[in-house]
Amino acid sequence: SHYASYLGKCHDDLDSAERLFRRVLSLDPLHANSFCNYGLVLHAKENNHQAPLKCFDRAIEIEPSNPAPYGFKALLLDQALGQHQAAEKNYRMSLSLSPNDPYVISNFAHHQFAFKNDGVKAEALYRRALECDPSHVQSLCQ
């Protein structure tokens, strides 16, 4: 799983990353993090948003206490599919499982500002993300 992620991120070799994730998941079909990362590769590779959604849903089914697939699903629903209400539900679930994750907090802040037009909530969330990690670049830049 780590090597597949490395290929996708560092070498932009999404085809090889996809093949490795398929292999990993054939060996361990209950590896939730691999489903998350496979979904990210599919999203980067294709203009088909249903396949990544299925990966994130499968990861949630396998490990419902893992905040990552909820966060990834929220981003996809929000930014690619425009399903902002469903995205908010997933952001909130991810935050309930990992309330101090600056990435999730910052992404939810962006959602509040860009899609809900609520600058007050967005600013409070950005400040919260920076309290969790004062050097969190995403919170500083958005």
PDB file of N, CA and C in Angstrom, residues 39-96:
ATOM      1  N   GLY A  39      -8.977   4.889  -3.931  1.00  0.00           N
ATOM      2  CA  GLY A  39      -9.967   5.881  -4.351  1.00  0.00           C
ATOM      3  C   GLY A  39      -9.321   7.181  -4.782  1.00  0.00           C
ATOM      4  N   LEU A  40      -8.283   7.604  -4.061  1.00  0.00           N
ATOM      5  CA  LEU A  40      -7.570   8.830  -4.434  1.00  0.00           C
ATOM      6  C   LEU A  40      -6.877   8.678  -5.786  1.00  0.00           C
ATOM      7  N   VAL A  41      -6.283   7.507  -6.020  1.00  0.00           N
ATOM      8  CA  VAL A  41      -5.634   7.248  -7.310  1.00  0.00           C
ATOM      9  C   VAL A  41      -6.670   7.265  -8.428  1.00  0.00           C
ATOM     10  N   LEU A  42      -7.791   6.603  -8.222  1.00  0.00           N
ATOM     11  CA  LEU A  42      -8.836   6.578  -9.251  1.00  0.00           C
ATOM     12  C   LEU A  42      -9.366   7.977  -9.528  1.00  0.00           C
ATOM     13  N   HIS A  43      -9.509   8.773  -8.490  1.00  0.00           N
ATOM     14  CA  HIS A  43      -9.985  10.145  -8.676  1.00  0.00           C
ATOM     15  C   HIS A  43      -8.977  10.964  -9.485  1.00  0.00           C
ATOM     16  N   ALA A  44      -7.694  10.794  -9.195  1.00  0.00           N
ATOM     17  CA  ALA A  44      -6.657  11.530  -9.921  1.00  0.00           C
ATOM     18  C   ALA A  44      -6.540  11.053 -11.363  1.00  0.00           C
ATOM     19  N   LYS A  45      -6.863   9.805 -11.582  1.00  0.00           N
ATOM     20  CA  LYS A  45      -6.648   9.191 -12.892  1.00  0.00           C
ATOM     21  C   LYS A  45      -7.827   9.366 -13.841  1.00  0.00           C
ATOM     22  N   GLU A  46      -9.014   9.342 -13.329  1.00  0.00           N
ATOM     23  CA  GLU A  46     -10.200   9.290 -14.175  1.00  0.00           C
ATOM     24  C   GLU A  46     -11.123  10.465 -13.899  1.00  0.00           C
ATOM     25  N   ASN A  47     -12.017  10.677 -14.826  1.00  0.00           N
ATOM     26  CA  ASN A  47     -13.059  11.682 -14.625  1.00  0.00           C
ATOM     27  C   ASN A  47     -14.346  11.004 -14.163  1.00  0.00           C
ATOM     28  N   ASN A  48     -14.203   9.813 -13.615  1.00  0.00           N
ATOM     29  CA  ASN A  48     -15.326   9.035 -13.107  1.00  0.00           C
ATOM     30  C   ASN A  48     -15.304   9.135 -11.590  1.00  0.00           C
ATOM     31  N   HIS A  49     -16.308   9.762 -11.027  1.00  0.00           N
ATOM     32  CA  HIS A  49     -16.312   9.976  -9.584  1.00  0.00           C
ATOM     33  C   HIS A  49     -16.981   8.840  -8.817  1.00  0.00           C
ATOM     34  N   GLN A  50     -17.668   7.959  -9.511  1.00  0.00           N
ATOM     35  CA  GLN A  50     -18.368   6.879  -8.820  1.00  0.00           C
ATOM     36  C   GLN A  50     -17.410   5.823  -8.282  1.00  0.00           C
ATOM     37  N   ALA A  51     -16.358   5.514  -9.027  1.00  0.00           N
ATOM     38  CA  ALA A  51     -15.398   4.503  -8.566  1.00  0.00           C
ATOM     39  C   ALA A  51     -14.699   4.935  -7.270  1.00  0.00           C
ATOM     40  N   PRO A  52     -14.198   6.180  -7.182  1.00  0.00           N
ATOM     41  CA  PRO A  52     -13.612   6.595  -5.900  1.00  0.00           C
ATOM     42  C   PRO A  52     -14.634   6.594  -4.763  1.00  0.00           C
ATOM     43  N   LEU A  53     -15.862   7.020  -5.048  1.00  0.00           N
ATOM     44  CA  LEU A  53     -16.900   6.996  -4.004  1.00  0.00           C
ATOM     45  C   LEU A  53     -17.109   5.582  -3.477  1.00  0.00           C
ATOM     46  N   LYS A  54     -17.129   4.611  -4.382  1.00  0.00           N
ATOM     47  CA  LYS A  54     -17.293   3.217  -3.960  1.00  0.00           C
ATOM     48  C   LYS A  54     -16.131   2.773  -3.071  1.00  0.00           C
ATOM     49  N   CYS A  55     -14.920   3.225  -3.412  1.00  0.00           N
ATOM     50  CA  CYS A  55     -13.757   2.882  -2.580  1.00  0.00           C
ATOM     51  C   CYS A  55     -13.889   3.480  -1.186  1.00  0.00           C
ATOM     52  N   PHE A  56     -14.276   4.753  -1.115  1.00  0.00           N
ATOM     53  CA  PHE A  56     -14.422   5.399   0.193  1.00  0.00           C
ATOM     54  C   PHE A  56     -15.542   4.743   0.997  1.00  0.00           C
ATOM     55  N   ASP A  57     -16.648   4.409   0.323  1.00  0.00           N
ATOM     56  CA  ASP A  57     -17.750   3.730   1.014  1.00  0.00           C
ATOM     57  C   ASP A  57     -17.318   2.358   1.530  1.00  0.00           C
ATOM     58  N   ARG A  58     -16.519   1.655   0.742  1.00  0.00           N
ATOM     59  CA  ARG A  58     -16.040   0.336   1.170  1.00  0.00           C
ATOM     60  C   ARG A  58     -15.125   0.477   2.390  1.00  0.00           C
ATOM     61  N   ALA A  59     -14.271   1.495   2.372  1.00  0.00           N
ATOM     62  CA  ALA A  59     -13.389   1.733   3.521  1.00  0.00           C
ATOM     63  C   ALA A  59     -14.209   2.035   4.775  1.00  0.00           C
ATOM     64  N   ILE A  60     -15.273   2.808   4.610  1.00  0.00           N
ATOM     65  CA  ILE A  60     -16.152   3.131   5.742  1.00  0.00           C
ATOM     66  C   ILE A  60     -16.842   1.871   6.256  1.00  0.00           C
ATOM     67  N   GLU A  61     -17.272   1.037   5.335  1.00  0.00           N
ATOM     68  CA  GLU A  61     -17.931  -0.219   5.709  1.00  0.00           C
ATOM     69  C   GLU A  61     -16.976  -1.120   6.499  1.00  0.00           C
ATOM     70  N   ILE A  62     -15.723  -1.176   6.069  1.00  0.00           N
ATOM     71  CA  ILE A  62     -14.729  -2.029   6.724  1.00  0.00           C
ATOM     72  C   ILE A  62     -14.328  -1.478   8.084  1.00  0.00           C
ATOM     73  N   GLU A  63     -14.103  -0.167   8.130  1.00  0.00           N
ATOM     74  CA  GLU A  63     -13.580   0.448   9.349  1.00  0.00           C
ATOM     75  C   GLU A  63     -14.311   1.766   9.625  1.00  0.00           C
ATOM     76  N   PRO A  64     -15.534   1.686  10.157  1.00  0.00           N
ATOM     77  CA  PRO A  64     -16.349   2.886  10.339  1.00  0.00           C
ATOM     78  C   PRO A  64     -15.774   3.904  11.329  1.00  0.00           C
ATOM     79  N   SER A  65     -14.791   3.506  12.117  1.00  0.00           N
ATOM     80  CA  SER A  65     -14.189   4.445  13.068  1.00  0.00           C
ATOM     81  C   SER A  65     -12.973   5.176  12.491  1.00  0.00           C
ATOM     82  N   ASN A  66     -12.657   4.927  11.233  1.00  0.00           N
ATOM     83  CA  ASN A  66     -11.530   5.585  10.567  1.00  0.00           C
ATOM     84  C   ASN A  66     -12.017   6.912   9.974  1.00  0.00           C
ATOM     85  N   PRO A  67     -11.466   8.047  10.395  1.00  0.00           N
ATOM     86  CA  PRO A  67     -11.953   9.338   9.890  1.00  0.00           C
ATOM     87  C   PRO A  67     -11.575   9.628   8.442  1.00  0.00           C
ATOM     88  N   ALA A  68     -10.520   9.010   7.933  1.00  0.00           N
ATOM     89  CA  ALA A  68     -10.003   9.352   6.603  1.00  0.00           C
ATOM     90  C   ALA A  68     -11.014   9.175   5.471  1.00  0.00           C
ATOM     91  N   PRO A  69     -11.687   8.026   5.355  1.00  0.00           N
ATOM     92  CA  PRO A  69     -12.589   7.890   4.209  1.00  0.00           C
ATOM     93  C   PRO A  69     -13.746   8.882   4.225  1.00  0.00           C
ATOM     94  N   TYR A  70     -14.194   9.268   5.411  1.00  0.00           N
ATOM     95  CA  TYR A  70     -15.259  10.275   5.488  1.00  0.00           C
ATOM     96  C   TYR A  70     -14.751  11.616   4.953  1.00  0.00           C
ATOM     97  N   GLY A  71     -13.522  11.966   5.319  1.00  0.00           N
ATOM     98  CA  GLY A  71     -12.939  13.219   4.845  1.00  0.00           C
ATOM     99  C   GLY A  71     -12.719  13.226   3.346  1.00  0.00           C
ATOM    100  N   PHE A  72     -12.188  12.122   2.811  1.00  0.00           N
ATOM    101  CA  PHE A  72     -11.970  12.040   1.361  1.00  0.00           C
ATOM    102  C   PHE A  72     -13.299  12.062   0.610  1.00  0.00           C
ATOM    103  N   LYS A  73     -14.271  11.343   1.146  1.00  0.00           N
ATOM    104  CA  LYS A  73     -15.592  11.319   0.511  1.00  0.00           C
ATOM    105  C   LYS A  73     -16.213  12.710   0.531  1.00  0.00           C
ATOM    106  N   ALA A  74     -16.061  13.420   1.641  1.00  0.00           N
ATOM    107  CA  ALA A  74     -16.604  14.779   1.746  1.00  0.00           C
ATOM    108  C   ALA A  74     -16.000  15.690   0.686  1.00  0.00           C
ATOM    109  N   LEU A  75     -14.685  15.614   0.514  1.00  0.00           N
ATOM    110  CA  LEU A  75     -14.033  16.454  -0.504  1.00  0.00           C
ATOM    111  C   LEU A  75     -14.565  16.152  -1.898  1.00  0.00           C
ATOM    112  N   LEU A  76     -14.699  14.880  -2.213  1.00  0.00           N
ATOM    113  CA  LEU A  76     -15.192  14.490  -3.534  1.00  0.00           C
ATOM    114  C   LEU A  76     -16.633  14.950  -3.734  1.00  0.00           C
ATOM    115  N   LEU A  77     -17.468  14.727  -2.739  1.00  0.00           N
ATOM    116  CA  LEU A  77     -18.863  15.161  -2.838  1.00  0.00           C
ATOM    117  C   LEU A  77     -18.956  16.672  -2.989  1.00  0.00           C
ATOM    118  N   ASP A  78     -18.157  17.387  -2.238  1.00  0.00           N
ATOM    119  CA  ASP A  78     -18.183  18.847  -2.224  1.00  0.00           C
ATOM    120  C   ASP A  78     -17.673  19.431  -3.537  1.00  0.00           C
ATOM    121  N   GLN A  79     -16.450  19.080  -3.878  1.00  0.00           N
ATOM    122  CA  GLN A  79     -15.758  19.779  -4.948  1.00  0.00           C
ATOM    123  C   GLN A  79     -15.999  19.200  -6.331  1.00  0.00           C
ATOM    124  N   ALA A  80     -16.214  17.913  -6.438  1.00  0.00           N
ATOM    125  CA  ALA A  80     -16.390  17.306  -7.756  1.00  0.00           C
ATOM    126  C   ALA A  80     -17.858  17.103  -8.119  1.00  0.00           C
ATOM    127  N   LEU A  81     -18.676  16.807  -7.121  1.00  0.00           N
ATOM    128  CA  LEU A  81     -20.068  16.462  -7.413  1.00  0.00           C
ATOM    129  C   LEU A  81     -21.073  17.522  -6.984  1.00  0.00           C
ATOM    130  N   GLY A  82     -20.631  18.506  -6.225  1.00  0.00           N
ATOM    131  CA  GLY A  82     -21.531  19.572  -5.795  1.00  0.00           C
ATOM    132  C   GLY A  82     -22.623  19.115  -4.842  1.00  0.00           C
ATOM    133  N   GLN A  83     -22.403  18.003  -4.162  1.00  0.00           N
ATOM    134  CA  GLN A  83     -23.377  17.477  -3.201  1.00  0.00           C
ATOM    135  C   GLN A  83     -22.994  17.970  -1.803  1.00  0.00           C
ATOM    136  N   HIS A  84     -23.254  19.254  -1.567  1.00  0.00           N
ATOM    137  CA  HIS A  84     -22.743  19.923  -0.380  1.00  0.00           C
ATOM    138  C   HIS A  84     -23.373  19.432   0.922  1.00  0.00           C
ATOM    139  N   GLN A  85     -24.633  19.084   0.892  1.00  0.00           N
ATOM    140  CA  GLN A  85     -25.281  18.587   2.115  1.00  0.00           C
ATOM    141  C   GLN A  85     -24.696  17.230   2.519  1.00  0.00           C
ATOM    142  N   ALA A  86     -24.530  16.353   1.543  1.00  0.00           N
ATOM    143  CA  ALA A  86     -23.917  15.050   1.829  1.00  0.00           C
ATOM    144  C   ALA A  86     -22.464  15.228   2.254  1.00  0.00           C
ATOM    145  N   ALA A  87     -21.787  16.187   1.639  1.00  0.00           N
ATOM    146  CA  ALA A  87     -20.397  16.465   2.015  1.00  0.00           C
ATOM    147  C   ALA A  87     -20.321  16.903   3.470  1.00  0.00           C
ATOM    148  N   GLU A  88     -21.211  17.804   3.861  1.00  0.00           N
ATOM    149  CA  GLU A  88     -21.186  18.303   5.240  1.00  0.00           C
ATOM    150  C   GLU A  88     -21.381  17.166   6.238  1.00  0.00           C
ATOM    151  N   LYS A  89     -22.269  16.253   5.935  1.00  0.00           N
ATOM    152  CA  LYS A  89     -22.497  15.097   6.814  1.00  0.00           C
ATOM    153  C   LYS A  89     -21.196  14.303   6.993  1.00  0.00           C
ATOM    154  N   ASN A  90     -20.460  14.117   5.902  1.00  0.00           N
ATOM    155  CA  ASN A  90     -19.209  13.363   5.971  1.00  0.00           C
ATOM    156  C   ASN A  90     -18.099  14.147   6.664  1.00  0.00           C
ATOM    157  N   TYR A  91     -18.037  15.470   6.432  1.00  0.00           N
ATOM    158  CA  TYR A  91     -17.072  16.291   7.174  1.00  0.00           C
ATOM    159  C   TYR A  91     -17.330  16.160   8.671  1.00  0.00           C
ATOM    160  N   ARG A  92     -18.590  16.277   9.054  1.00  0.00           N
ATOM    161  CA  ARG A  92     -18.933  16.219  10.482  1.00  0.00           C
ATOM    162  C   ARG A  92     -18.582  14.849  11.087  1.00  0.00           C
ATOM    163  N   MET A  93     -18.798  13.796  10.317  1.00  0.00           N
ATOM    164  CA  MET A  93     -18.458  12.459  10.813  1.00  0.00           C
ATOM    165  C   MET A  93     -16.948  12.334  10.987  1.00  0.00           C
ATOM    166  N   SER A  94     -16.196  12.804  10.007  1.00  0.00           N
ATOM    167  CA  SER A  94     -14.742  12.758  10.101  1.00  0.00           C
ATOM    168  C   SER A  94     -14.254  13.555  11.308  1.00  0.00           C
ATOM    169  N   LEU A  95     -14.840  14.735  11.512  1.00  0.00           N
ATOM    170  CA  LEU A  95     -14.461  15.568  12.658  1.00  0.00           C
ATOM    171  C   LEU A  95     -14.836  14.922  13.991  1.00  0.00           C
ATOM    172  N   SER A  96     -15.953  14.222  14.023  1.00  0.00           N
ATOM    173  CA  SER A  96     -16.345  13.567  15.277  1.00  0.00           C
ATOM    174  C   SER A  96     -15.358  12.460  15.646  1.00  0.00           C
TER     175      SER A  96
END
